[in-house]
């Protein structure tokens, strides 16, 4: 029973990692760049929701605020792409890595200035109550997180595989110049995918905030989401979710069964092990290079 | 405007292209030597801090600026350099030996880590090294018997051939000690760049495929670059820990390696001068910020202000001056030298398009 309990809380955590990792993978799939600020995007999405929903700020009903949050975060993602990331369009991934790390710092600072550094909790309808099944106590939030994540992953996966836009995004990442020749508006596509990543980050943020307290350093769990994305194989959406689940499940078990101090190492040790033995993740997308 | 009419291949790789250039750097050296006479001990301490940052930055510059590999894990190597140096000093190894050995150990460990890590490239390397930096933090805590974990260690006084050098009692000697290390590292770096190995670094950075075609062993070159880079950064880390007086796992947090990366980008990626200019920015930014907040009457420190402002600076640099401070200076210099013939588009970057690393 204890094992099951740990497993479920791990899965719920893992879903949040998986959602952030989805954000990485989205942007990576469409622009071949990695957004090191995705964790901070998530944190920002959570705080925007908190600012709209909580009675001490705007106090809008949750379900009314939800579309507003998505619009705000989508616009923000799009604007960031236009203002900042266009400047490094077509350049090496290193430039984007550095820019997004800097963006993360700026977002963290701005959020701290606006909403303060103390932990706060979101008035989320998902955060209420537990469900008991026999001895098992399941948080409603945990169940919601798992369901929403599964739906999101499925939707995004289908979007990339089967819609015209999704295919255009994949083409734009594989070869920007060839995509131009095929009539794909590569820059606009990039803007779209950043907007989409903003929305996914908002979903992750709301779910994260429903599970517990929120403060500006929450974005650092983005690093664990990296581990998730890498374990799954950057560039694979189901892989990102699977990686997130693996990292999420390992954590509570390591905390329970390993001596103290070793448990926080577990996700990173796994990350390094995966990189050593399967350098491109479990769902590898890299093939041999032809010159 | 001077023209270098080259009559000899050696002129291409000369340390100083002409007498004027040599005079400039000689003047800079004299200024650096005379600095303790010119400024008071507080600012001398700041200058020492700048130089220490510059050493660590030069290490990362060699890897990122010269060889084109991003590392977000150099804080781990700074920690390794620092702890190994201090542990050896506590075991009564003479300072000079302990310091140099710390560099060697860090370099060897770095090269060993590089062998598997360099199968990865680009994003994967950045993430793997980031994981390494986070792991280092936890490992320091786990190795309590040696590192004293979160309580940290006091740095022992430096005993240099019988002279005891203490940061508070003799800041001037500390400054000269760091200056000597800076000079050695810079000379080594400069000479490396004109040696075949340095050329191989640049070849790997610009195109791995062409480097391979020219007979450069890419994997080996990257490993050596990683090793040397880690060794230099380890020396910087050792000096940083000794200079700070006390240090623990938090001192070498992964944010330090991000700061280091940002520093060399702001300074100018790929230039020795860039490491120094970036170090000046990063060392004086806290002072400037605290003065500004005092001016606006917000005496209390604003958490995250420093990194927030640094993030903004970095974004502005990438948007408007991707070559960093030194790149800006180069442009100004060309403008002055060519006056009035300099054109705006002279530094326009060639349009480039990205291709995927997957599915090639």
XYZ file of C-alpha atoms in Angstrom:
651
model
C 0.000 0.000 0.000
C 2.816 2.346 0.881
C 4.443 1.544 -2.425
C 1.248 2.385 -4.272
C 0.911 5.636 -2.372
C 4.470 6.632 -3.235
C 3.884 5.587 -6.811
C 0.832 7.782 -7.225
C 2.356 10.875 -5.657
C 5.424 10.240 -7.802
C 3.309 9.948 -10.915
C 1.551 13.225 -10.146
C 4.863 15.022 -9.622
C 6.195 13.342 -12.714
C 3.297 14.673 -14.736
C 4.255 18.238 -13.819
C 7.839 17.542 -14.874
C 6.460 15.924 -17.986
C 4.377 19.000 -18.808
C 7.375 21.297 -18.481
C 9.399 18.851 -20.534
C 6.632 18.986 -23.151
C 7.260 22.716 -23.347
C 10.973 22.093 -24.015
C 10.217 19.480 -26.595
C 7.635 21.630 -28.374
C 10.087 24.431 -28.866
C 12.883 22.030 -29.688
C 10.786 20.218 -32.257
C 9.791 23.395 -34.021
C 12.828 25.642 -33.689
C 15.688 23.312 -32.800
C 16.369 25.549 -29.792
C 16.021 24.766 -26.131
C 14.159 27.112 -23.859
C 16.082 27.089 -20.590
C 13.433 29.412 -19.159
C 10.551 26.959 -19.531
C 10.543 26.270 -15.788
C 10.301 29.981 -15.122
C 7.545 30.244 -17.726
C 5.684 27.661 -15.689
C 6.240 29.655 -12.524
C 5.097 32.822 -14.284
C 1.952 31.091 -15.554
C 1.171 29.959 -12.028
C 1.667 33.461 -10.659
C -0.451 35.073 -13.361
C -3.248 32.665 -12.432
C -2.704 33.421 -8.775
C -2.856 37.138 -9.467
C -6.151 36.781 -11.309
C -7.830 34.230 -9.069
C -6.793 34.874 -5.492
C -9.146 37.168 -3.564
C -6.296 39.401 -2.318
C -5.484 40.273 -5.947
C -8.065 40.401 -8.764
C -10.430 37.753 -7.412
C -11.855 36.531 -10.707
C -13.589 33.112 -10.564
C -11.165 30.320 -11.474
C -12.866 28.976 -14.580
C -13.332 32.493 -15.936
C -9.693 33.326 -15.305
C -8.431 30.208 -17.052
C -8.903 31.392 -20.664
C -7.490 34.789 -19.665
C -4.358 33.113 -18.330
C -3.938 31.140 -21.532
C -4.347 34.277 -23.637
C -1.878 36.234 -21.506
C 0.747 33.493 -21.492
C 0.274 32.772 -25.198
C 0.711 36.443 -26.057
C 3.714 36.659 -23.786
C 5.346 33.702 -25.501
C 4.645 35.214 -28.905
C 5.987 38.619 -27.882
C 9.123 37.101 -26.392
C 9.765 35.383 -29.678
C 9.255 38.574 -31.681
C 11.246 40.862 -29.419
C 14.062 38.663 -28.148
C 14.384 35.410 -30.011
C 14.077 36.783 -33.549
C 17.412 38.446 -32.912
C 19.104 35.069 -32.657
C 17.093 33.487 -35.455
C 19.139 31.003 -37.437
C 22.105 31.173 -35.109
C 23.563 28.308 -33.158
C 21.712 26.780 -30.263
C 24.259 28.219 -27.860
C 22.969 31.753 -28.382
C 19.415 30.659 -27.601
C 20.549 28.754 -24.515
C 22.247 31.849 -23.160
C 19.345 34.165 -23.999
C 16.779 31.924 -22.358
C 18.875 31.461 -19.227
C 18.988 35.242 -18.966
C 15.240 35.425 -19.582
C 14.704 33.012 -16.712
C 16.600 35.311 -14.363
C 14.604 38.303 -15.524
C 11.262 36.502 -15.113
C 12.217 35.321 -11.619
C 13.188 38.848 -10.621
C 10.038 40.399 -12.089
C 7.759 37.882 -10.400
C 9.530 38.413 -7.075
C 9.041 42.157 -7.398
C 5.360 41.911 -8.345
C 4.090 39.122 -6.122
C 6.751 38.940 -3.420
C 9.046 36.110 -2.389
C 6.914 34.450 0.278
C 5.310 31.146 -0.601
C 1.652 31.607 -1.552
C -1.048 29.181 -2.433
C -3.400 29.337 -5.366
C -7.153 29.166 -4.708
C -7.650 26.385 -7.146
C -10.797 24.220 -7.233
C -8.438 21.325 -7.914
C -6.665 21.785 -4.594
C -9.634 20.777 -2.497
C -9.989 17.510 -0.743
C -8.779 13.949 -0.956
C -10.347 10.784 -2.249
C -10.107 7.620 -0.170
C -10.023 4.237 -1.828
C -9.521 1.678 0.900
C -6.301 2.712 2.683
C -5.197 4.776 -0.248
C -5.460 8.552 0.069
C -5.419 10.318 -3.273
C -5.302 14.091 -3.552
C -7.859 15.396 -6.004
C -5.113 17.591 -7.400
C -2.928 14.551 -8.090
C -5.659 12.852 -10.070
C -6.423 16.028 -11.996
C -2.737 16.488 -12.808
C -2.433 12.984 -14.188
C -5.575 13.239 -16.320
C -4.822 16.699 -17.696
C -1.259 15.713 -18.539
C -2.334 12.638 -20.418
C -4.866 14.644 -22.423
C -2.340 17.407 -23.183
C 0.300 14.962 -24.346
C -2.133 13.148 -26.584
C -3.451 16.389 -28.083
C -0.010 17.830 -28.753
C 1.218 14.570 -30.188
C -1.700 14.374 -32.590
C -1.195 18.048 -33.412
C 2.414 17.458 -34.425
C 1.732 14.267 -36.334
C -1.413 15.096 -38.212
C -2.169 18.792 -38.589
C -0.749 20.977 -41.320
C 0.626 23.411 -38.747
C 2.310 20.665 -36.764
C 3.984 19.271 -39.837
C 5.080 22.763 -40.843
C 6.649 23.176 -37.416
C 8.586 19.931 -37.793
C 9.730 20.950 -41.253
C 10.841 24.353 -39.998
C 13.068 22.730 -37.414
C 14.603 20.166 -39.725
C 15.898 22.642 -42.236
C 14.961 26.292 -42.014
C 16.036 27.193 -45.506
C 14.269 24.257 -47.147
C 11.156 25.101 -45.165
C 11.267 28.619 -46.586
C 11.489 27.186 -50.075
C 8.397 25.110 -49.386
C 6.508 28.282 -48.541
C 6.429 27.863 -44.780
C 6.515 31.184 -42.920
C 9.279 29.959 -40.613
C 9.429 32.993 -38.347
C 5.687 33.121 -37.816
C 5.703 29.395 -37.094
C 8.338 30.019 -34.441
C 6.178 32.686 -32.859
C 3.252 30.267 -32.819
C 5.219 27.554 -31.123
C 6.482 29.938 -28.465
C 2.893 30.971 -27.817
C 1.937 27.320 -27.571
C 4.810 26.690 -25.175
C 3.569 29.606 -23.074
C 0.132 28.004 -22.848
C 1.552 24.589 -21.975
C 3.663 26.298 -19.312
C 0.533 27.937 -17.933
C -1.207 24.565 -17.682
C 1.827 23.102 -15.919
C 1.976 26.097 -13.617
C -1.672 25.881 -12.617
C -1.354 22.174 -11.888
C 1.879 22.718 -9.961
C 0.287 25.483 -7.888
C -2.751 23.296 -7.189
C -0.464 20.751 -5.563
C 1.215 23.038 -3.084
C 2.774 26.380 -2.245
C 4.258 28.584 -4.918
C 7.197 30.969 -4.818
C 9.470 32.555 -7.443
C 12.114 29.843 -7.118
C 9.592 27.237 -8.292
C 11.056 27.615 -11.764
C 14.103 25.622 -10.720
C 12.147 22.412 -11.091
C 12.667 23.103 -14.765
C 16.064 21.485 -14.234
C 14.390 18.234 -13.277
C 12.192 18.620 -16.325
C 15.408 18.783 -18.349
C 16.347 15.449 -16.924
C 12.904 14.234 -17.956
C 13.193 15.550 -21.492
C 16.690 14.144 -21.957
C 15.772 10.735 -20.560
C 12.814 10.597 -22.923
C 14.905 11.778 -25.830
C 14.637 15.446 -26.712
C 12.240 15.802 -29.569
C 9.780 13.099 -28.653
C 6.532 14.189 -26.979
C 5.548 10.831 -25.455
C 9.203 10.431 -24.509
C 9.043 13.681 -22.545
C 6.043 12.454 -20.599
C 7.654 9.080 -19.946
C 10.874 10.787 -18.828
C 8.880 13.028 -16.519
C 7.111 10.045 -15.004
C 10.394 8.186 -14.495
C 11.984 11.161 -12.740
C 8.833 11.785 -10.716
C 8.560 8.182 -9.562
C 12.241 7.808 -8.745
C 12.210 10.796 -6.407
C 9.781 9.619 -3.681
C 11.215 6.114 -3.758
C 14.773 7.420 -3.450
C 13.677 9.669 -0.608
C 12.044 6.714 1.139
C 14.634 3.995 0.639
C 17.989 5.738 0.186
C 20.016 7.383 2.978
C 19.358 11.131 3.298
C 21.379 13.271 0.935
C 21.382 10.656 -1.784
C 17.781 11.139 -2.801
C 18.146 14.545 -4.456
C 21.013 13.157 -6.490
C 18.911 10.367 -7.986
C 17.285 12.236 -10.912
C 20.565 13.792 -12.019
C 22.497 10.575 -11.620
C 19.875 8.904 -13.806
C 20.187 11.736 -16.309
C 23.938 11.318 -16.553
C 23.615 7.541 -16.763
C 21.127 7.832 -19.625
C 23.377 10.305 -21.411
C 26.306 7.932 -21.037
C 24.614 4.782 -22.209
C 21.902 6.084 -24.532
C 23.149 9.564 -25.400
C 19.995 10.535 -27.202
C 17.455 9.252 -24.728
C 15.104 6.339 -24.677
C 13.157 7.504 -27.731
C 16.193 8.421 -29.764
C 15.599 10.578 -32.808
C 19.155 10.871 -34.006
C 20.406 8.774 -36.840
C 23.894 8.398 -38.214
C 25.282 11.468 -39.878
C 25.632 11.426 -43.642
C 27.951 13.908 -45.242
C 45.761 53.274 -40.219
C 48.674 50.914 -40.225
C 49.218 48.187 -42.712
C 51.055 45.056 -41.732
C 53.029 44.171 -44.811
C 53.824 40.555 -44.134
C 57.084 39.198 -45.440
C 57.315 36.165 -43.231
C 54.936 33.485 -41.995
C 56.115 34.092 -38.443
C 54.471 37.487 -38.568
C 51.111 35.779 -38.553
C 51.681 34.165 -35.210
C 53.843 36.713 -33.455
C 52.756 37.424 -29.876
C 52.615 41.143 -30.609
C 52.080 42.213 -34.203
C 54.113 45.406 -33.872
C 55.967 47.665 -31.455
C 52.990 49.891 -30.811
C 50.941 46.909 -29.718
C 53.775 45.705 -27.509
C 54.083 49.133 -25.922
C 50.380 49.201 -25.132
C 50.460 45.887 -23.308
C 53.715 46.801 -21.552
C 52.048 49.988 -20.330
C 49.083 47.937 -19.129
C 51.433 45.637 -17.232
C 53.178 48.600 -15.613
C 49.805 50.006 -14.626
C 48.784 46.661 -13.144
C 52.050 46.480 -11.200
C 51.682 50.026 -9.911
C 48.015 49.640 -9.010
C 48.573 49.111 -5.248
C 50.241 52.542 -5.100
C 47.327 54.190 -6.856
C 44.220 52.912 -5.090
C 43.237 52.164 -1.509
C 43.050 48.621 -0.095
C 39.280 48.297 -0.576
C 39.455 48.859 -4.298
C 42.594 46.743 -4.472
C 40.508 43.904 -3.037
C 37.953 44.541 -5.754
C 40.683 44.497 -8.379
C 41.891 41.163 -6.999
C 38.339 39.884 -7.248
C 38.145 41.002 -10.879
C 41.352 39.167 -11.687
C 40.138 35.971 -9.992
C 36.914 36.069 -11.985
C 39.002 36.670 -15.081
C 41.045 33.513 -14.440
C 37.926 31.394 -14.068
C 36.447 33.132 -17.101
C 39.544 32.429 -19.197
C 39.079 28.761 -18.400
C 35.523 28.734 -19.677
C 36.462 30.991 -22.577
C 38.906 28.403 -23.811
C 36.116 25.854 -23.967
C 33.194 27.988 -25.096
C 34.842 30.802 -26.981
C 37.669 28.859 -28.564
C 36.382 25.319 -28.930
C 32.670 26.109 -29.141
C 31.451 23.738 -26.439
C 29.035 25.140 -23.875
C 29.536 24.096 -20.295
C 27.133 24.997 -17.536
C 29.122 22.857 -15.120
C 32.248 24.860 -14.490
C 31.190 25.649 -10.946
C 31.787 21.956 -10.224
C 35.369 22.289 -11.411
C 35.875 25.493 -9.454
C 34.711 23.581 -6.397
C 37.035 20.698 -7.171
C 39.980 23.041 -7.611
C 39.195 24.882 -4.412
C 38.593 21.859 -2.201
C 41.581 19.925 -3.507
C 43.873 22.917 -3.045
C 42.691 23.617 0.493
C 42.757 19.951 1.504
C 46.323 19.650 0.292
C 47.310 22.827 2.099
C 45.813 21.410 5.281
C 47.952 18.321 4.747
C 50.975 20.634 4.834
C 51.717 20.567 1.143
C 53.471 23.832 0.261
C 51.077 26.354 -1.289
C 52.677 26.595 -4.710
C 52.680 22.828 -5.117
C 49.149 22.446 -3.754
C 47.869 25.187 -6.031
C 49.443 23.759 -9.162
C 48.438 20.208 -8.244
C 44.874 21.395 -7.714
C 44.912 22.668 -11.281
C 46.333 19.393 -12.544
C 43.792 17.298 -10.619
C 40.899 19.420 -11.869
C 42.210 19.205 -15.405
C 42.591 15.426 -15.297
C 39.141 14.930 -13.764
C 37.691 17.340 -16.304
C 39.279 15.459 -19.189
C 38.047 12.128 -17.806
C 34.518 13.492 -17.536
C 34.834 14.957 -21.001
C 35.457 11.603 -22.676
C 31.857 10.423 -22.346
C 30.336 13.915 -22.206
C 31.764 14.958 -25.538
C 29.915 12.277 -27.381
C 27.136 14.739 -26.719
C 27.039 18.104 -28.299
C 25.173 21.359 -28.199
C 22.150 21.150 -25.980
C 22.907 17.735 -24.547
C 26.347 18.816 -23.423
C 24.912 21.925 -21.778
C 22.345 19.853 -19.887
C 24.792 17.134 -18.878
C 27.202 19.717 -17.491
C 24.346 21.495 -15.723
C 23.459 18.191 -14.049
C 27.114 17.827 -13.105
C 27.107 21.239 -11.433
C 24.024 20.353 -9.398
C 25.483 16.975 -8.490
C 28.702 18.627 -7.305
C 26.727 20.663 -4.807
C 25.156 17.514 -3.336
C 28.365 15.516 -3.474
C 30.178 18.148 -1.419
C 27.520 17.698 1.260
C 27.775 13.919 1.060
C 31.567 13.917 1.460
C 31.240 15.481 4.900
C 34.388 13.935 6.341
C 36.572 15.833 3.895
C 34.569 18.868 2.967
C 32.688 19.598 6.223
C 29.506 19.718 4.165
C 27.228 22.696 4.663
C 29.310 24.064 7.540
C 32.031 24.802 5.050
C 35.716 25.275 5.477
C 37.875 28.184 6.507
C 40.634 28.824 4.047
C 44.042 28.374 5.648
C 46.555 31.233 5.437
C 48.753 31.057 2.384
C 52.367 30.317 3.183
C 54.452 31.388 0.233
C 58.124 30.459 0.756
C 57.927 31.491 4.394
C 55.883 34.657 3.853
C 52.392 34.367 5.212
C 49.851 36.048 2.986
C 46.586 37.004 4.589
C 43.808 38.764 2.716
C 43.127 41.269 5.472
C 46.675 41.985 6.647
C 48.432 42.090 3.313
C 46.036 42.745 0.441
C 48.897 44.008 -1.689
C 50.694 40.670 -1.602
C 47.398 38.906 -2.391
C 46.950 41.171 -5.379
C 50.435 40.416 -6.672
C 49.908 36.693 -6.151
C 46.741 36.780 -8.257
C 48.378 39.031 -10.805
C 51.182 36.520 -11.299
C 48.671 33.724 -11.824
C 46.707 35.882 -14.272
C 49.840 36.670 -16.236
C 50.857 33.034 -16.423
C 47.402 31.896 -17.474
C 47.033 34.647 -20.052
C 50.446 33.980 -21.566
C 49.705 30.267 -21.664
C 46.345 30.941 -23.295
C 47.811 33.332 -25.856
C 50.571 30.920 -26.748
C 48.160 28.016 -26.953
C 46.114 29.917 -29.517
C 49.055 30.279 -31.864
C 50.134 26.663 -31.434
C 48.664 23.855 -33.567
C 46.395 22.799 -30.705
C 44.799 26.232 -30.508
C 44.234 26.229 -34.249
C 42.616 22.813 -33.890
C 40.309 24.264 -31.215
C 39.176 26.999 -33.577
C 38.684 24.480 -36.377
C 36.477 22.323 -34.170
C 34.479 25.376 -33.139
C 33.873 26.588 -36.661
C 32.976 23.262 -38.200
C 33.525 19.819 -36.822
C 33.159 18.252 -40.238
C 35.772 20.471 -41.858
C 38.078 19.999 -38.899
C 37.794 16.255 -39.334
C 38.476 16.617 -43.033
C 41.628 18.600 -42.245
C 42.917 15.762 -40.090
C 41.988 17.111 -36.676
C 41.049 14.391 -34.223
C 37.839 16.021 -33.020
C 37.174 13.857 -29.965
C 40.751 14.156 -28.737
C 40.861 17.896 -29.321
C 37.624 18.414 -27.418
C 38.862 16.286 -24.534
C 42.105 18.251 -24.290
C 40.170 21.517 -24.493
C 37.895 20.374 -21.702
C 40.868 19.321 -19.588
C 42.814 22.553 -20.004
C 39.681 24.610 -19.523
C 38.851 22.786 -16.298
C 42.410 23.128 -15.034
C 42.384 26.907 -15.496
C 38.928 27.220 -13.987
C 40.054 25.036 -11.085
C 42.904 27.472 -10.403
C 40.369 30.297 -10.477
C 38.141 28.380 -8.089
C 41.016 27.732 -5.692
C 41.882 31.426 -5.623
C 38.217 32.356 -5.210
C 37.805 30.065 -2.211
C 41.044 31.217 -0.613
C 40.157 34.847 -1.221
C 36.654 34.462 0.202
C 38.105 33.248 3.506
C 35.411 30.650 4.030
C 33.420 28.557 1.616
C 30.932 25.719 1.520
C 28.824 23.918 -1.053
C 26.704 27.039 -1.607
C 29.755 29.024 -2.721
C 30.035 26.786 -5.764
C 26.351 26.644 -6.550
C 25.393 25.917 -10.179
C 24.380 29.567 -10.504
C 28.088 30.365 -10.373
C 28.699 28.553 -13.634
C 25.786 30.354 -15.245
C 27.254 33.643 -14.046
C 30.582 32.594 -15.510
C 28.997 31.846 -18.877
C 27.086 35.129 -18.882
C 30.263 36.945 -17.954
C 32.238 35.738 -20.944
C 29.332 36.447 -23.300
C 29.020 40.010 -22.051
C 32.778 40.456 -22.263
C 33.008 39.036 -25.762
C 33.044 35.375 -26.652
C 36.318 34.177 -28.106
C 38.548 37.038 -26.971
C 40.993 37.023 -24.079
C 40.069 40.649 -23.479
C 36.458 39.524 -23.226
C 37.122 37.479 -20.105
C 38.662 40.500 -18.401
C 35.975 42.962 -19.469
C 33.269 40.535 -18.387
C 35.006 40.071 -15.045
C 34.999 43.829 -14.506
C 31.254 43.911 -15.191
C 30.445 41.002 -12.930
C 32.635 42.171 -10.056
C 31.441 45.759 -10.026
C 27.770 45.186 -10.817
C 26.786 44.499 -7.180
C 28.507 47.705 -6.049
C 26.889 49.801 -8.763
C 23.489 48.296 -7.989
C 23.734 48.894 -4.273
C 24.746 52.489 -4.942
C 21.777 52.933 -7.284
C 19.289 51.438 -4.858
C 20.655 53.702 -2.143
C 20.050 56.602 -4.477
C 16.408 55.639 -4.842
C 16.083 55.275 -1.104
C 15.575 51.536 -1.034
C 18.282 50.669 1.421
C 17.299 47.034 1.806
C 18.808 44.644 -0.661
C 16.276 43.587 -3.286
C 16.514 39.823 -3.664
C 17.342 38.665 -7.153
C 18.046 42.211 -8.344
C 21.619 41.414 -9.275
C 20.848 38.396 -11.400
C 17.767 40.108 -12.840
C 19.753 43.128 -13.973
C 22.497 40.882 -15.252
C 19.919 38.955 -17.253
C 18.658 42.174 -18.824
C 22.210 43.264 -19.638
C 22.893 39.916 -21.247
C 19.726 39.995 -23.358
C 20.529 43.518 -24.497
C 24.027 42.398 -25.468
C 22.760 39.429 -27.460
C 20.221 41.647 -29.195
C 22.424 44.596 -29.977
C 26.044 43.531 -29.592
C 26.436 39.755 -29.801
C 30.219 40.090 -29.831
C 30.220 41.589 -26.367
C 32.082 44.552 -24.954
C 35.313 43.702 -26.720
C 33.480 43.310 -30.013
C 32.058 46.788 -29.548
C 35.533 48.147 -28.911
C 36.845 46.456 -32.054
C 34.096 48.145 -34.063
C 34.869 51.524 -32.548
C 38.545 51.015 -33.295
C 37.912 50.114 -36.913
C 35.620 53.109 -37.216
C 38.354 55.401 -35.915
C 41.103 53.830 -37.985
C 39.129 54.009 -41.213
C 37.555 57.369 -40.536
C 35.698 58.579 -42.562
C 35.406 55.442 -44.656
C 33.784 53.075 -42.165
C 30.359 51.887 -43.224
C 27.510 50.723 -41.087
C 27.144 47.364 -42.759
C 30.791 46.360 -42.394
C 30.006 44.100 -39.440
C 26.700 42.842 -40.712
C 26.409 39.177 -40.007
C 25.888 36.738 -42.758
C 22.393 35.329 -42.754
C 22.432 31.824 -41.412
C 19.891 29.068 -41.279
C 19.715 26.311 -38.753
C 19.452 22.659 -39.613
C 18.383 19.945 -37.273
C 20.819 17.792 -35.375
C 18.321 14.989 -35.520
C 17.373 13.026 -38.590
C 20.411 14.043 -40.557
